[in-house]
PDB file of C-alpha atoms in Angstrom:
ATOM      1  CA  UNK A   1       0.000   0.000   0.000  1.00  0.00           C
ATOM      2  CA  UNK A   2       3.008   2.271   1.032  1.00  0.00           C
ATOM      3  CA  UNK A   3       4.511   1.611  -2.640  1.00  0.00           C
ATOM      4  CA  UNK A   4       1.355   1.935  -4.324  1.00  0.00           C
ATOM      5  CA  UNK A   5       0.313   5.331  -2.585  1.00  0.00           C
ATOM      6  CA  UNK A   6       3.908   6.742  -3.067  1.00  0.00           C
ATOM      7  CA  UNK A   7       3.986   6.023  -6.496  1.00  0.00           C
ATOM      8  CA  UNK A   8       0.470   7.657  -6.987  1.00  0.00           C
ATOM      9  CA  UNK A   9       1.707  11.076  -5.083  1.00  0.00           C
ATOM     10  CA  UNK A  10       4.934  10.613  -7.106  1.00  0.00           C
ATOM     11  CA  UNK A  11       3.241  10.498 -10.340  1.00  0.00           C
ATOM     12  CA  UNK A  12       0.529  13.361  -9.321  1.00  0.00           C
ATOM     13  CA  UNK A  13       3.555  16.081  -8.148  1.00  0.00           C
ATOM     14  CA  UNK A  14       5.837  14.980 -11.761  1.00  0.00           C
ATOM     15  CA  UNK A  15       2.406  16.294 -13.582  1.00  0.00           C
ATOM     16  CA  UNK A  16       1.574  19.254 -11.097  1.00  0.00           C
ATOM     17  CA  UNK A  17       5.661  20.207 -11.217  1.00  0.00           C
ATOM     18  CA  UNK A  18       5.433  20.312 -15.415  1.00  0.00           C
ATOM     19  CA  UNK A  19       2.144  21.321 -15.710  1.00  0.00           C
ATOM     20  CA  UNK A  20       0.679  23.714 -13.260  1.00  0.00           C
ATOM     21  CA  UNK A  21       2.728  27.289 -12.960  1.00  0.00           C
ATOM     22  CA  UNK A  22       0.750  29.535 -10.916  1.00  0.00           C
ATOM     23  CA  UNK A  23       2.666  32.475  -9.043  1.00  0.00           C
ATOM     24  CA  UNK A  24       5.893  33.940  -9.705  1.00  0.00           C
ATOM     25  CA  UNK A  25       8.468  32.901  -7.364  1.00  0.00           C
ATOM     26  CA  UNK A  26      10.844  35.985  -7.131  1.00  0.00           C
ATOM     27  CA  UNK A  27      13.161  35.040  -3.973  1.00  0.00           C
ATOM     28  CA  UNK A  28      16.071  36.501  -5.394  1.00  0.00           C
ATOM     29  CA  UNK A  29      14.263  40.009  -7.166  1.00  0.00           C
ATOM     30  CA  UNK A  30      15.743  38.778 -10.829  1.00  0.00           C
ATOM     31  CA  UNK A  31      15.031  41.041 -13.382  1.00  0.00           C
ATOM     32  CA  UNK A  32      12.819  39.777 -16.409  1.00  0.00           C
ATOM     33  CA  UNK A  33      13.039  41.327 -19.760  1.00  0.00           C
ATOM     34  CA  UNK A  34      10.539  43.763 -20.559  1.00  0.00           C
ATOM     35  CA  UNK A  35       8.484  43.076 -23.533  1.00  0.00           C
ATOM     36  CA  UNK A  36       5.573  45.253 -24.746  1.00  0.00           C
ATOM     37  CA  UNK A  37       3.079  44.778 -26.865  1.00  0.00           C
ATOM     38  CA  UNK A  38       2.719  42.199 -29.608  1.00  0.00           C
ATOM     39  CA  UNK A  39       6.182  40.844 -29.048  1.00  0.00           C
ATOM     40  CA  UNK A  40       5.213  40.095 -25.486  1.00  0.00           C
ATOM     41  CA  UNK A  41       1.923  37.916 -26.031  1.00  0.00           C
ATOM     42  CA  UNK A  42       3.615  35.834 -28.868  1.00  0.00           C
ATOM     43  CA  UNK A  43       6.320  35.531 -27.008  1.00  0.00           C
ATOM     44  CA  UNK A  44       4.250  34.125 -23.741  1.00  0.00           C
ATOM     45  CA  UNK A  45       2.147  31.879 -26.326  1.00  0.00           C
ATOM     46  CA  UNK A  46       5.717  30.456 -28.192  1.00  0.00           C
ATOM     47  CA  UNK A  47       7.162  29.849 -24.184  1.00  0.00           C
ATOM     48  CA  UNK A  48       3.839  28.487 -22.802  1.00  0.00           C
ATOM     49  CA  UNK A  49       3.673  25.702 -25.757  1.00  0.00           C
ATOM     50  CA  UNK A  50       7.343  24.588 -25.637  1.00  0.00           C
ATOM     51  CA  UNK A  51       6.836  24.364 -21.996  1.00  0.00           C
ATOM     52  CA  UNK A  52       3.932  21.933 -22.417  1.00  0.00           C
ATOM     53  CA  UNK A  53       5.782  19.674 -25.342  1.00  0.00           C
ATOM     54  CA  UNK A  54       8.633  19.634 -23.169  1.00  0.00           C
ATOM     55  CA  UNK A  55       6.621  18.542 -19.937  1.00  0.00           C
ATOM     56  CA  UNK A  56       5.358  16.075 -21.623  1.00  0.00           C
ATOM     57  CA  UNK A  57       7.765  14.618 -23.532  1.00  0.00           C
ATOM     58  CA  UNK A  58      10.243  14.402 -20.171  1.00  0.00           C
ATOM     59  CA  UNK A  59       7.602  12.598 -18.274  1.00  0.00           C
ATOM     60  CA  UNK A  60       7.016   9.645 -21.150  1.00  0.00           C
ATOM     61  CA  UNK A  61      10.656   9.843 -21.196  1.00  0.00           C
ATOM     62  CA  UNK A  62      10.724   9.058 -17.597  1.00  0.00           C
ATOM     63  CA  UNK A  63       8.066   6.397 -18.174  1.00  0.00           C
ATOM     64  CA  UNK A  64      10.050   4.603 -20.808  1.00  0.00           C
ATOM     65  CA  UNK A  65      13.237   4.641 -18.400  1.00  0.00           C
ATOM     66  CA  UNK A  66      11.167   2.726 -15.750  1.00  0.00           C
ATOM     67  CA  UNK A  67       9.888  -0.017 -18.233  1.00  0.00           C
ATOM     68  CA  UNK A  68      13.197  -0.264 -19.200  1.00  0.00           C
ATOM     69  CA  UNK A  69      14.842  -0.456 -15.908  1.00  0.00           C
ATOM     70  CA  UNK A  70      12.105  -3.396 -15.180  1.00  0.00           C
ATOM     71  CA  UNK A  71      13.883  -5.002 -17.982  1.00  0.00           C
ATOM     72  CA  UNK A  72      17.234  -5.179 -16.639  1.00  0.00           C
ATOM     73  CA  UNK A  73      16.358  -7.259 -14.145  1.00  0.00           C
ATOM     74  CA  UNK A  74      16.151 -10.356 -16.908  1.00  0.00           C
ATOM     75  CA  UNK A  75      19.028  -9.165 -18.162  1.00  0.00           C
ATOM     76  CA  UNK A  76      21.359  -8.827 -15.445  1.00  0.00           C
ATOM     77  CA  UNK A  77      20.220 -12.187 -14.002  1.00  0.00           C
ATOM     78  CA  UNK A  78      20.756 -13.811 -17.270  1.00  0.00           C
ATOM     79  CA  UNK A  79      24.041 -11.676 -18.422  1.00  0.00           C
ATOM     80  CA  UNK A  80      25.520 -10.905 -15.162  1.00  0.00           C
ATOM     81  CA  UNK A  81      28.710  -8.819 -16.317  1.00  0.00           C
ATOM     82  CA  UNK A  82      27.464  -5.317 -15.972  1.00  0.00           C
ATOM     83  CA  UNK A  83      30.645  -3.644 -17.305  1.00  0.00           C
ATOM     84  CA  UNK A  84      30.384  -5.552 -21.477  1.00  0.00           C
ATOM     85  CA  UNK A  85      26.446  -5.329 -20.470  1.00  0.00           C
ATOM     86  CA  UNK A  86      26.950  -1.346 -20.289  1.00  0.00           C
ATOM     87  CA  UNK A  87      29.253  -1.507 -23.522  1.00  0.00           C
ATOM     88  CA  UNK A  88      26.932  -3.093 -25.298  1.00  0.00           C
ATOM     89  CA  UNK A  89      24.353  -0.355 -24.462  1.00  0.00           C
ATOM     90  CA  UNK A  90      26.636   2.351 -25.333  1.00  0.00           C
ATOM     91  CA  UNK A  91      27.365   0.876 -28.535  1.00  0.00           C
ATOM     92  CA  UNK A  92      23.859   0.028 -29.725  1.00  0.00           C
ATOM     93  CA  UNK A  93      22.655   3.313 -28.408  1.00  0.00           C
ATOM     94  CA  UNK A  94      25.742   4.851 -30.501  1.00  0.00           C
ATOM     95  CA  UNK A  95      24.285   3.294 -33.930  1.00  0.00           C
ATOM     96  CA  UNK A  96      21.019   4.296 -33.303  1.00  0.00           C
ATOM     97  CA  UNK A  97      21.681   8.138 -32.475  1.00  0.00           C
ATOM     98  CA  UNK A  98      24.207   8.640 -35.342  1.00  0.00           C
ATOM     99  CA  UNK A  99      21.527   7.438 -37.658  1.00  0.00           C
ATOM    100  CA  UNK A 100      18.916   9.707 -36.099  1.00  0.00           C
ATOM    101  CA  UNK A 101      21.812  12.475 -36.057  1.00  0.00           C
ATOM    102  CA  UNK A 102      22.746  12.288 -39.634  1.00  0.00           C
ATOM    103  CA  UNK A 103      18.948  12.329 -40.596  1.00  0.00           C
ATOM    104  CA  UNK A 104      18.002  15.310 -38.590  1.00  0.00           C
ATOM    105  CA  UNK A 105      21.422  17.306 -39.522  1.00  0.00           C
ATOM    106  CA  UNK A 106      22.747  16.641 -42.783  1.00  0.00           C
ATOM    107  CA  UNK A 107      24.887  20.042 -42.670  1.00  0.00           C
ATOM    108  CA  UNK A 108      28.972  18.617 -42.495  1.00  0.00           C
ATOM    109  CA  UNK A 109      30.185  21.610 -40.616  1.00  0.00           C
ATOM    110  CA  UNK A 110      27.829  21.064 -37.710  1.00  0.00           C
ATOM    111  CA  UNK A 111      29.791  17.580 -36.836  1.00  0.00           C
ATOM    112  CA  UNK A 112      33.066  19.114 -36.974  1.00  0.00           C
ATOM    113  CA  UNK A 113      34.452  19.516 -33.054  1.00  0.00           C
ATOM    114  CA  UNK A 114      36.925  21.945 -31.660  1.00  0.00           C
ATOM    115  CA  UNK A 115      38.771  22.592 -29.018  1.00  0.00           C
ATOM    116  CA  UNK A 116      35.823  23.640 -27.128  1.00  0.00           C
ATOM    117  CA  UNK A 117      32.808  23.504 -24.746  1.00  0.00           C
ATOM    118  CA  UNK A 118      31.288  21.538 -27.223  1.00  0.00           C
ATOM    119  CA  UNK A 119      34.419  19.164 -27.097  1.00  0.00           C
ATOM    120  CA  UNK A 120      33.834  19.012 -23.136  1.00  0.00           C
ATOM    121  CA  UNK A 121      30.302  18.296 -23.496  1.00  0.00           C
ATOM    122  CA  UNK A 122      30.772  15.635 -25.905  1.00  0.00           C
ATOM    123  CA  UNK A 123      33.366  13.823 -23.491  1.00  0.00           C
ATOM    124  CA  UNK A 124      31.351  14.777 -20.252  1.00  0.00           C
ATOM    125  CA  UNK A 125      27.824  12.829 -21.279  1.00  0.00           C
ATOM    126  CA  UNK A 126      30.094  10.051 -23.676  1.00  0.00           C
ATOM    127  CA  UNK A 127      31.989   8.987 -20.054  1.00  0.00           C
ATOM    128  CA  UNK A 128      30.319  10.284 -17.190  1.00  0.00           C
ATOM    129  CA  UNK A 129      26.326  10.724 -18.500  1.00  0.00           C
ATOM    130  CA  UNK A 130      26.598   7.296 -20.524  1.00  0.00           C
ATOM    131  CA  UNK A 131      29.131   5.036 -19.712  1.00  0.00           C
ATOM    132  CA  UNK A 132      29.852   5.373 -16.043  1.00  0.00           C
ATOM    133  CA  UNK A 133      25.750   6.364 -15.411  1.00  0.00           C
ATOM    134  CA  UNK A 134      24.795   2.653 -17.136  1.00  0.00           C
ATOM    135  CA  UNK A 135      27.207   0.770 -14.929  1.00  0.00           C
ATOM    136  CA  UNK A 136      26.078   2.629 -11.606  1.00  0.00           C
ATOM    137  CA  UNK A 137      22.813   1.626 -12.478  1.00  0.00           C
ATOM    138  CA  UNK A 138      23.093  -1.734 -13.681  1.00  0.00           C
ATOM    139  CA  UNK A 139      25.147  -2.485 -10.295  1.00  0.00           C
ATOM    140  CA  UNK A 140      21.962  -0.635  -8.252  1.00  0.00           C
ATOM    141  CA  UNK A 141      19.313  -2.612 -10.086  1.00  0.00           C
ATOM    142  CA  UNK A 142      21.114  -6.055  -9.332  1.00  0.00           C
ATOM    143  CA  UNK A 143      21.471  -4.692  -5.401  1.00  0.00           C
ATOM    144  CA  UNK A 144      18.212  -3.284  -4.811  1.00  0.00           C
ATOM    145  CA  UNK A 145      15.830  -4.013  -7.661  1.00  0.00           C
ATOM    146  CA  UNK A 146      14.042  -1.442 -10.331  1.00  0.00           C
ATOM    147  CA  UNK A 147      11.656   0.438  -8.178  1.00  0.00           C
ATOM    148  CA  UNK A 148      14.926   1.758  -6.331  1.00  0.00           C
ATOM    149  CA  UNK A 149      16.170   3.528  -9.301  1.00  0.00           C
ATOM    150  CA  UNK A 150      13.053   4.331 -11.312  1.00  0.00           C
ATOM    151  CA  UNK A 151      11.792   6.800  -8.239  1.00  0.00           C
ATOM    152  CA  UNK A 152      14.599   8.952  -8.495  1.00  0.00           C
ATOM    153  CA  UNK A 153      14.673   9.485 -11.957  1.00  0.00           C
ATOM    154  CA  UNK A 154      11.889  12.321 -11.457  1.00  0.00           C
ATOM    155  CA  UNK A 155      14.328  13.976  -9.098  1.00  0.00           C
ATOM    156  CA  UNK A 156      16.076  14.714 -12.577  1.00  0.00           C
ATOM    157  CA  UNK A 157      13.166  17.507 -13.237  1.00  0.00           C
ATOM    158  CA  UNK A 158      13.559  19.401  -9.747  1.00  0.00           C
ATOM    159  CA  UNK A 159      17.899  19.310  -9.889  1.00  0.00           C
ATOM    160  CA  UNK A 160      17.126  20.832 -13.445  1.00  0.00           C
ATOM    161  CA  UNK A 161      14.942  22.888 -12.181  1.00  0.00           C
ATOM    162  CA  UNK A 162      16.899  24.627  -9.373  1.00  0.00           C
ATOM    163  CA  UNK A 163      19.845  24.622 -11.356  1.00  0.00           C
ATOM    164  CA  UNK A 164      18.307  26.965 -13.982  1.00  0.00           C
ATOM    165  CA  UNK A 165      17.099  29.141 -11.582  1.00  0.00           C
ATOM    166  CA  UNK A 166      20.542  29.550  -9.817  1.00  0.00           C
ATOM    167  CA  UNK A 167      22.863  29.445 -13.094  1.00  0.00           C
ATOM    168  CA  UNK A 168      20.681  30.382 -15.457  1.00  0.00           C
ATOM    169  CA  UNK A 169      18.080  32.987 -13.897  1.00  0.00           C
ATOM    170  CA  UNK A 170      14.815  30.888 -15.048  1.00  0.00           C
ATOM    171  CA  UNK A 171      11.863  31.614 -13.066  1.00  0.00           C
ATOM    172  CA  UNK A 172      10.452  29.071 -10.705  1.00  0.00           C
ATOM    173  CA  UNK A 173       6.597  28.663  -9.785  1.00  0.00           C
ATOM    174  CA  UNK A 174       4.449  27.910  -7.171  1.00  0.00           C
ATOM    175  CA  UNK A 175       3.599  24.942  -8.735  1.00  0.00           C
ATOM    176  CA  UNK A 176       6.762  23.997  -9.380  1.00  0.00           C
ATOM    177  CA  UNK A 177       7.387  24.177  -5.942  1.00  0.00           C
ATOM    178  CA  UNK A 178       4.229  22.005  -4.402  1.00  0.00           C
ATOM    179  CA  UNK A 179       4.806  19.455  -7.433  1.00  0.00           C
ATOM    180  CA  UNK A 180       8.597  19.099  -6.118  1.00  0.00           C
ATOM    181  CA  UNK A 181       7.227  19.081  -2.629  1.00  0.00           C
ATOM    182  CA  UNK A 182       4.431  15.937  -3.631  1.00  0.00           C
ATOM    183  CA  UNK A 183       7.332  14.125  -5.456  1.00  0.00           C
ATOM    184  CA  UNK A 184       9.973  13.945  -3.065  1.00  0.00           C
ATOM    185  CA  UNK A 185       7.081  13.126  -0.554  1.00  0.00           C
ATOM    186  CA  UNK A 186       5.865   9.849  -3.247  1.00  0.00           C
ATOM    187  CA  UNK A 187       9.720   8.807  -3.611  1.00  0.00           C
ATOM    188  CA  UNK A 188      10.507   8.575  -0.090  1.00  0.00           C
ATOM    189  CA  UNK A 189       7.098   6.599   0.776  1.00  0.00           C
ATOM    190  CA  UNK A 190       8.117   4.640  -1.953  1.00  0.00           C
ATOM    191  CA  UNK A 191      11.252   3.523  -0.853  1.00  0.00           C
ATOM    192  CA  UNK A 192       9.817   3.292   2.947  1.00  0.00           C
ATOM    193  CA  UNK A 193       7.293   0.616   1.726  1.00  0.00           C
ATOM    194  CA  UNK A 194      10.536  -1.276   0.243  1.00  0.00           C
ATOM    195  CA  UNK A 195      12.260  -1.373   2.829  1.00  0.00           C
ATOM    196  CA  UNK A 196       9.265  -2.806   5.243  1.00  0.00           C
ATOM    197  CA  UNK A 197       8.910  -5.550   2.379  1.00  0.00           C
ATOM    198  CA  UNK A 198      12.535  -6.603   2.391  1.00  0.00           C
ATOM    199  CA  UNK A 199      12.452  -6.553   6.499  1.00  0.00           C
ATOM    200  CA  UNK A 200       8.816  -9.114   6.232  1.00  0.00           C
ATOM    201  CA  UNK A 201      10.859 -11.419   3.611  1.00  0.00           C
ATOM    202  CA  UNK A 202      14.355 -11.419   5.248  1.00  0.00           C
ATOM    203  CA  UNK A 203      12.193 -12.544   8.802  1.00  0.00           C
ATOM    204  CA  UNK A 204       9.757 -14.940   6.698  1.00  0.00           C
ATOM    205  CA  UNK A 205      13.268 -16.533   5.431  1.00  0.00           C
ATOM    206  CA  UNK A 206      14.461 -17.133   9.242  1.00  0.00           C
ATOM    207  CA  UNK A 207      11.066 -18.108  10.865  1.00  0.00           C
ATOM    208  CA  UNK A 208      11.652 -21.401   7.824  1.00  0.00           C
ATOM    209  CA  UNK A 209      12.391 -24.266   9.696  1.00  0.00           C
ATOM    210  CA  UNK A 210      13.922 -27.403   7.921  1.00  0.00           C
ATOM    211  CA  UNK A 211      15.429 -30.323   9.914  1.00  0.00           C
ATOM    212  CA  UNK A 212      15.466 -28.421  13.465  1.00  0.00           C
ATOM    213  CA  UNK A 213      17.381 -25.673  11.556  1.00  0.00           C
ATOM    214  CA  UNK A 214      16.526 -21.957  10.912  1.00  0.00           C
ATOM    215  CA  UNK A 215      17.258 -21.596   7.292  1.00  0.00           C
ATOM    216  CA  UNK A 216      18.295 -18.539   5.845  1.00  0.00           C
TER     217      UNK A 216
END
């Protein structure tokens, strides 16, 4: 009940974080740029619509991830070296971007990489993001099972979010704030309700008796 009721709040504050604005948050008096007329309701309508695409493309994202992370359970069990299991990933996931790459952006001079941020960036989510992100999480979901690592992957949406607002000067909400608020709330009721279940079936596993022996 604990998991099912976390996962409910969970999903309710991921759709009331990228969904539901409401009032300004202005905590540290940032400046917005004035816009008048015209230019200032297209511009509202243009940010208001890329806000809802984005919204809800992140949370099937998110939904995908989880299905897949169920998955790896299989896999691991069946393939249990995580480190050519994450290889293989990276590979596969290689071919299938550089296809969808060279479709969407047939322009040569856009591959070209220099000595850069754009160099960094490329190295940053190729090692860290990728590689090193899809061994840490093959390792988690053979230690402590999907659900584990599916509930924080929402978290991703409130780090972004504060981020922006500190780096980047993006405006937070009020209902960014209670949907934050709801989701942290779902994650850690969540991850209570797991760990009651593993305590019932670690002392199910001792009360066994076989031969005058506790089995465990």
């Amino acid at each position: 009940m604990a998991k099912f009721l976390g996962s409910s709040i969970g999903v309710t504050g991921a759709l009331v974080f990228a969904l539901v604005k409401g009032p300004q948050l202005n905590f540290m008096n940032w400046s917005k740029g004035k816009t008048k007329g015209n230019h200032s309701s297209n511009l509202n309508y243009s940010l208001k619509e890329e806000w809802l695409k984005g919204s809800l493309v992140m949370l099937l994202a998110n939904i995908i991830w989880s299905v897949w992370l169920i998955l790896q359970v299989r896999i691991v069990k069946q393939y249990p070296a995580k480190l050519r299991l994450a290889t293989l990933y990276c590979l596969f996931s290689w071919i299938q971007s550089s296809i969808w790459a060279m479709l969407m952006e047939r322009n040569i001079s856009a591959w070209k990489l220099k000595w850069d941020i754009n160099l960094f960036s490329v190295a940053y989510c190729g090692v860290i993001v990728t590689g090193l992100t899809y061994w840490i999480q093959l390792w988690a979901v053979e230690k402590k099972g999907p659900v584990f690592i599916a509930m924080f992957t929402p978290l991703s949406l409130i780090i972004t979010a504060i981020v922006s607002a500190f780096l980047w000067k993006e405006t937070l909400y009020v209902g960014s704030v209670c949907g934050g608020i709801l989701l942290i709330g779902g994650l850690y009721l969540v991850l209570w309700g797991k760990n009651r279940e593993a305590e019932r079936e670690k002392e199910d596993k001792i009360v066994e008796m076989k031969d005058g022996t506790t089995v465990i």
